[in-house]
Amino acid sequence: MNTELVRVRFAPSPTGQFHIGGVRTALYNFIYARATGGVFVLRIEDTDLERSNMESEKLHMEGMKWLGMDYDEGPDKPGEFGPYRQSERLEIYKKYADELITKGKAFYCFCTDEELLEKKEKAKAGGLNPNYDGTCRNLSHDEVSKRLQKGEKAAVRFKVPIKAFTFKDRVKGEVTFPENMVGDFIILRSNGLPVYNYCCVIDDYLMKITHVIRGDDHLANTLRQLMLYEAISVSPPEFAHVSLIVGHDRQKLSKRHGATSLNWYKDETYFPEAVVNYMSLLGWSHPEEKSIFDLEELKRVFTIDRFVKSPATFDNEKFKWVNGQHLRSISCERLLDQIGNILPQNHRYFEQDDEWRKNCVELFREKVDLSKDMWPMIDRLFDASVEQSDGMNEINSWETTPVIREYLKSEMLRLDAENREFPTISDVNSWMKHLKGELKIKGKPLFMGMRAVLTGQDHGPDLKMFVCLTPVKIILSRLE
Ligand code: GLU
């Protein structure tokens, strides 16, 4: 049995929003580390200096914290294998590139971008292989030294071995790349910056990464990475390339399909629990085929062999439904916290006592999948208007309705005279008793009539609870 300590990493390029696809990759690595007692590393791949920025790095870090993915090592969590930002590791990449050159496994390439482009176009036009043509592959040591001394700009290019590469992917099974798929590729640009495939290998090796779990859009990169592992005489980590996330049209998920950033979902009042839950199911399945669970359960049941091979369809409705399930089971305190952040500070909700607020969120959480949808419902408690609708017209046309209205108006006037702010359950019960017993109104005319008269609407949540949350004065205005 392999008893090696599991070390996994999430390696975002901080060039924009924290995308759903990235969230899923981070999550799988994080859970795998937690499920195996391993270590989870955050590595920032910011060697594209033009596109990388600190805001994006911050978005990724904050997003991970919000989701409960606490990494063990990272730019703000120093560890044995730092620094954890690639832009701070340039010397390391230079050192390994020098070694590859010394061993004859890489070479300086003086070809300019223009020359390369021209050669490529020519090859293509002539139906030839457009890979690098080897111009600088066999330059003599002397010539290289001379040109470097003259200050000529040079990139470092890797000498690609002519052979096929095979590896066993934990999701895809055995994958073989035939020979000649790629030509000698650049590992260090002439400005000293490394390219992704190269620094990724150096870092995964130096950071002792044992498993690389990532999206299958990186499968093609694995070929160059395998070549580099071989060149530095290191066995590669295990790879698990997780299936693509697609939209309903089976195309790769993109902005076209709607929002793809984590922050958008956060602003839409999704709970981190729901994000973790739903994202984990995009490419993996629960051993008991459950669809609702929390992070703790995930840590207990997660195994790498339950990744699904087929692309995962991102389904907004399902995601919302998952959120609804968490919304109903989350603690009242969490919900109060969240609602407190959603409503504007001057909302009358904030003038009410703790008991009222608790009853309010408990009532409405049954009705919605997203907390933000409770807002209009809470508004309604303080809205004296009476809805005009076919349903309301019908209820108003019943001969029992004016009777109910008259009686309840007298009751509300009485409560108001007693300075009562809200009706209580026993008020509502006694009204019902009176309407049934003395006024002989029953069934639909009673319930619908009371609802229409008290709430000004022909639909809504549990009537008794709703009425007890509505100020007496608001009900009075509706009655008038
Ligand atoms: N920086 C790469 C990305 O964001 C990481 C790929 C990998 O996990 O190797 O896609």
Coordinates of N, CA and C and ligand atoms in Angstrom, one line a residue, residues 9-15 22 25 29 43-46 60 86 196-197 200-201 204 212-215 217-218 221 225 239 241, ligand 1:
R9 N -2.8 20.3 -4.8 CA -2.7 21.8 -4.9 C -3.8 22.3 -5.7
F10 N -4.2 23.6 -5.5 CA -5.0 24.3 -6.4 C -4.2 25.4 -6.9
A11 N -4.1 25.6 -8.2 CA -3.1 26.5 -8.8 C -3.7 27.5 -9.8
P12 N -4.5 28.4 -9.3 CA -5.2 29.3 -10.2 C -4.3 30.3 -10.8
S13 N -4.6 30.8 -12.0 CA -4.0 31.9 -12.6 C -4.8 33.1 -12.3
P14 N -4.3 34.1 -11.5 CA -5.2 35.1 -11.0 C -5.4 36.2 -12.1
T15 N -6.2 35.9 -13.0 CA -6.4 36.9 -14.1 C -7.9 37.4 -14.2
G22 N -13.1 26.7 -11.6 CA -12.0 26.7 -10.7 C -12.4 26.3 -9.3
T25 N -12.5 22.6 -9.2 CA -11.1 22.0 -9.1 C -10.6 22.2 -7.7
N29 N -9.7 19.0 -4.9 CA -8.3 18.9 -4.3 C -8.4 19.0 -2.8
R43 N -1.3 27.5 -4.8 CA -0.2 28.1 -5.5 C -0.7 29.1 -6.6
I44 N -0.2 30.2 -6.5 CA -0.7 31.3 -7.5 C 0.2 31.2 -8.7
E45 N -0.4 31.0 -9.9 CA 0.3 30.9 -11.1 C 0.2 32.2 -11.9
D46 N 1.1 33.1 -11.5 CA 1.0 34.5 -12.0 C 2.1 34.9 -12.9
H60 N -9.8 35.0 -5.3 CA -9.7 33.5 -5.1 C -9.5 33.1 -3.7
Q86 N 4.2 32.0 -8.2 CA 5.3 31.7 -9.2 C 6.1 32.9 -9.5
Y196 N 3.7 28.0 -18.6 CA 2.9 27.2 -17.6 C 3.4 25.8 -17.5
N197 N 3.5 25.1 -18.6 CA 3.8 23.6 -18.5 C 5.1 23.3 -17.8
C200 N 4.9 24.6 -13.9 CA 3.9 23.7 -13.2 C 4.6 22.4 -12.8
V201 N 5.5 21.9 -13.7 CA 6.2 20.7 -13.4 C 7.2 20.9 -12.3
D204 N 5.3 21.4 -9.0 CA 4.6 20.2 -8.5 C 5.7 19.3 -7.9
V212 N -2.6 15.4 -9.0 CA -3.0 16.6 -9.7 C -4.4 16.3 -10.2
I213 N -5.4 17.0 -9.5 CA -6.8 16.9 -9.9 C -7.1 18.2 -10.6
R214 N -7.5 18.1 -11.9 CA -7.8 19.3 -12.6 C -8.8 19.0 -13.7
G215 N -9.2 20.1 -14.4 CA -10.2 19.9 -15.5 C -9.6 19.3 -16.7
D217 N -9.6 20.0 -19.6 CA -9.0 20.9 -20.6 C -7.5 20.9 -20.5
H218 N -7.0 20.3 -19.4 CA -5.5 20.3 -19.2 C -4.9 19.0 -19.7
N221 N -2.1 19.2 -22.0 CA -0.8 19.8 -21.4 C 0.0 18.7 -20.7
Q225 N 4.1 17.9 -19.9 CA 4.5 17.8 -18.5 C 5.2 16.5 -18.3
F239 N -2.4 11.7 -12.0 CA -3.3 12.7 -12.6 C -4.8 12.2 -12.6
H241 N -8.0 13.8 -14.5 CA -8.6 14.9 -15.3 C -10.1 14.8 -15.3
Ligands
GLU1 N1 -2.9 27.8 -13.7 C1 -3.5 26.7 -14.3 C2 -5.0 27.1 -14.5 O1 -5.4 28.0 -13.9 C3 -3.4 25.4 -13.5 C4 -3.5 24.2 -14.2 C5 -3.1 23.0 -13.4 O2 -3.8 22.7 -12.4 O3 -2.1 22.4 -13.7 O4 -5.7 26.5 -15.3

